Short mmCIF file of C-alpha atoms in Angstrom, two decimals:
data_model
loop_
_atom_site.label_atom_id
_atom_site.label_comp_id
_atom_site.label_asym_id
_atom_site.label_seq_id
_atom_site.Cartn_x
_atom_site.Cartn_y
_atom_site.Cartn_z
CA MET A 1078 -11.99 -145.76 -22.92
CA LEU A 1079 -14.13 -148.30 -24.23
CA LYS A 1080 -14.10 -151.75 -22.89
CA LYS A 1081 -13.01 -154.25 -25.54
CA LEU A 1082 -15.61 -156.80 -24.85
CA ASN A 1083 -19.27 -157.05 -23.41
CA PHE A 1084 -21.76 -159.76 -23.92
CA SER A 1085 -25.13 -160.07 -22.85
CA ILE A 1086 -26.96 -163.78 -22.44
CA GLY A 1087 -30.78 -164.46 -22.98
CA VAL A 1088 -33.76 -165.99 -24.84
CA PHE A 1089 -34.27 -163.21 -27.23
CA ASP A 1090 -37.54 -164.69 -28.29
CA GLU A 1091 -39.37 -161.36 -28.54
CA LEU A 1092 -37.01 -158.51 -29.57
CA SER A 1093 -39.12 -155.71 -27.73
CA ASP A 1094 -37.85 -151.91 -28.51
CA ASN A 1095 -36.44 -152.25 -24.75
CA ILE A 1096 -34.26 -155.12 -25.59
CA LYS A 1097 -33.38 -153.48 -28.69
CA LEU A 1098 -32.52 -150.22 -27.08
CA LYS A 1099 -30.64 -152.04 -24.54
CA VAL A 1100 -28.14 -154.03 -27.15
CA ASN A 1101 -27.44 -150.63 -28.14
CA GLU A 1102 -26.75 -148.73 -25.64
CA GLU A 1103 -24.77 -151.90 -24.03
CA SER A 1104 -22.84 -152.22 -27.51
CA GLN A 1105 -22.04 -148.85 -27.84
CA LYS A 1106 -19.60 -149.02 -24.55
CA CYS A 1107 -17.57 -151.62 -26.04
CA LYS A 1108 -15.33 -152.40 -29.29
CA ILE A 1109 -16.77 -155.67 -29.78
CA TYR A 1110 -20.32 -157.08 -28.33
CA GLY A 1111 -21.33 -160.34 -28.46
CA VAL A 1112 -24.69 -162.06 -27.52
CA GLY A 1113 -25.32 -165.15 -26.24
CA VAL A 1114 -28.85 -167.02 -27.19
CA TYR A 1115 -29.87 -169.80 -24.86
CA THR A 1116 -30.72 -172.97 -26.98
CA ASP A 1117 -34.12 -174.63 -27.07
CA ARG A 1118 -33.17 -177.60 -24.95
CA PHE A 1119 -31.62 -175.23 -22.08
CA ILE A 1120 -34.83 -173.21 -22.08
CA ILE A 1121 -37.23 -176.19 -21.83
CA ASP A 1122 -35.14 -177.87 -18.99
CA HIS A 1123 -34.14 -175.15 -17.14
CA LEU A 1124 -36.20 -172.04 -17.24
CA MET A 1125 -39.09 -174.36 -17.58
CA THR A 1126 -41.05 -172.99 -20.65
CA TYR A 1127 -41.11 -173.20 -24.79
CA PRO A 1128 -39.11 -170.63 -27.10
CA THR A 1129 -41.64 -169.50 -30.04
CA ASN A 1130 -39.03 -169.35 -32.25
CA THR A 1131 -36.82 -171.92 -33.04
CA LEU A 1132 -32.85 -171.09 -32.03
CA GLU A 1133 -31.93 -170.27 -35.42
CA GLU A 1134 -34.79 -167.99 -35.73
CA ARG A 1135 -33.74 -165.95 -32.57
CA ILE A 1136 -30.04 -166.31 -33.47
CA LYS A 1137 -30.82 -164.43 -37.06
CA ASN A 1138 -33.19 -161.78 -35.85
CA VAL A 1139 -30.19 -160.92 -33.08
CA LYS A 1140 -27.79 -160.93 -35.62
CA ALA A 1141 -29.61 -158.10 -37.25
CA LEU A 1142 -29.70 -155.50 -34.13
CA ASN A 1143 -27.27 -152.37 -34.26
CA GLY A 1144 -24.24 -153.14 -32.50
CA VAL A 1145 -24.10 -156.65 -32.10
CA ASP A 1146 -20.71 -158.15 -33.67
CA PHE A 1147 -21.31 -161.96 -33.17
CA VAL A 1148 -23.79 -164.05 -31.74
CA PHE A 1149 -23.38 -167.81 -30.15
CA PRO A 1150 -25.76 -170.56 -28.75
CA VAL A 1151 -25.63 -170.95 -24.91
CA ASP A 1152 -26.68 -174.22 -23.22
CA THR A 1153 -25.64 -174.00 -19.94
CA SER A 1154 -26.13 -171.94 -16.82
CA SER A 1155 -22.13 -173.05 -15.34
CA PRO A 1156 -19.96 -169.86 -14.90
CA GLY A 1157 -17.12 -171.67 -16.22
CA LYS A 1158 -18.66 -173.40 -18.97
CA VAL A 1159 -20.58 -169.90 -20.18
CA LYS A 1160 -17.09 -168.04 -19.98
CA ASP A 1161 -15.39 -170.82 -22.05
CA ILE A 1162 -18.30 -170.67 -24.69
CA ILE A 1163 -17.90 -166.95 -24.70
CA GLU A 1164 -13.94 -167.31 -25.34
CA ASN A 1165 -14.56 -169.59 -28.05
CA ALA A 1166 -17.23 -167.37 -30.18
CA TYR A 1167 -14.94 -164.32 -29.76
CA ASP A 1168 -12.10 -166.68 -31.08
CA GLU A 1169 -14.11 -167.86 -33.98
CA TYR A 1170 -15.24 -164.13 -34.36
CA LEU A 1171 -11.49 -162.83 -34.65
CA HIS A 1172 -10.79 -165.43 -36.97
CA LYS A 1173 -13.29 -164.83 -39.33
CA GLU A 1174 -12.41 -161.35 -39.09
CA ASN A 1175 -8.89 -161.64 -39.79
CA SER A 1176 -9.78 -164.19 -42.66
#
């Protein structure tokens, strides 16, 4: 039986074949698959690097991947806050789907 919801979170600056394959494989294991994309500020402050592409470009590229139902920005590593972000993004996705 498929899980109802699954997700992954990352920078997604470069979408290698391995990333595309992993997203596709993971999305096949659930009904709805979401992807969180770290914000520029989070990457700079917490990962100590700079993204090559803007957040908007990275989100656009991830949305285009097979199997991705919704994409949302993530600006924290706090498990509780990440959970809230995912729940809000999922609720927004369901609302758009039912409109």
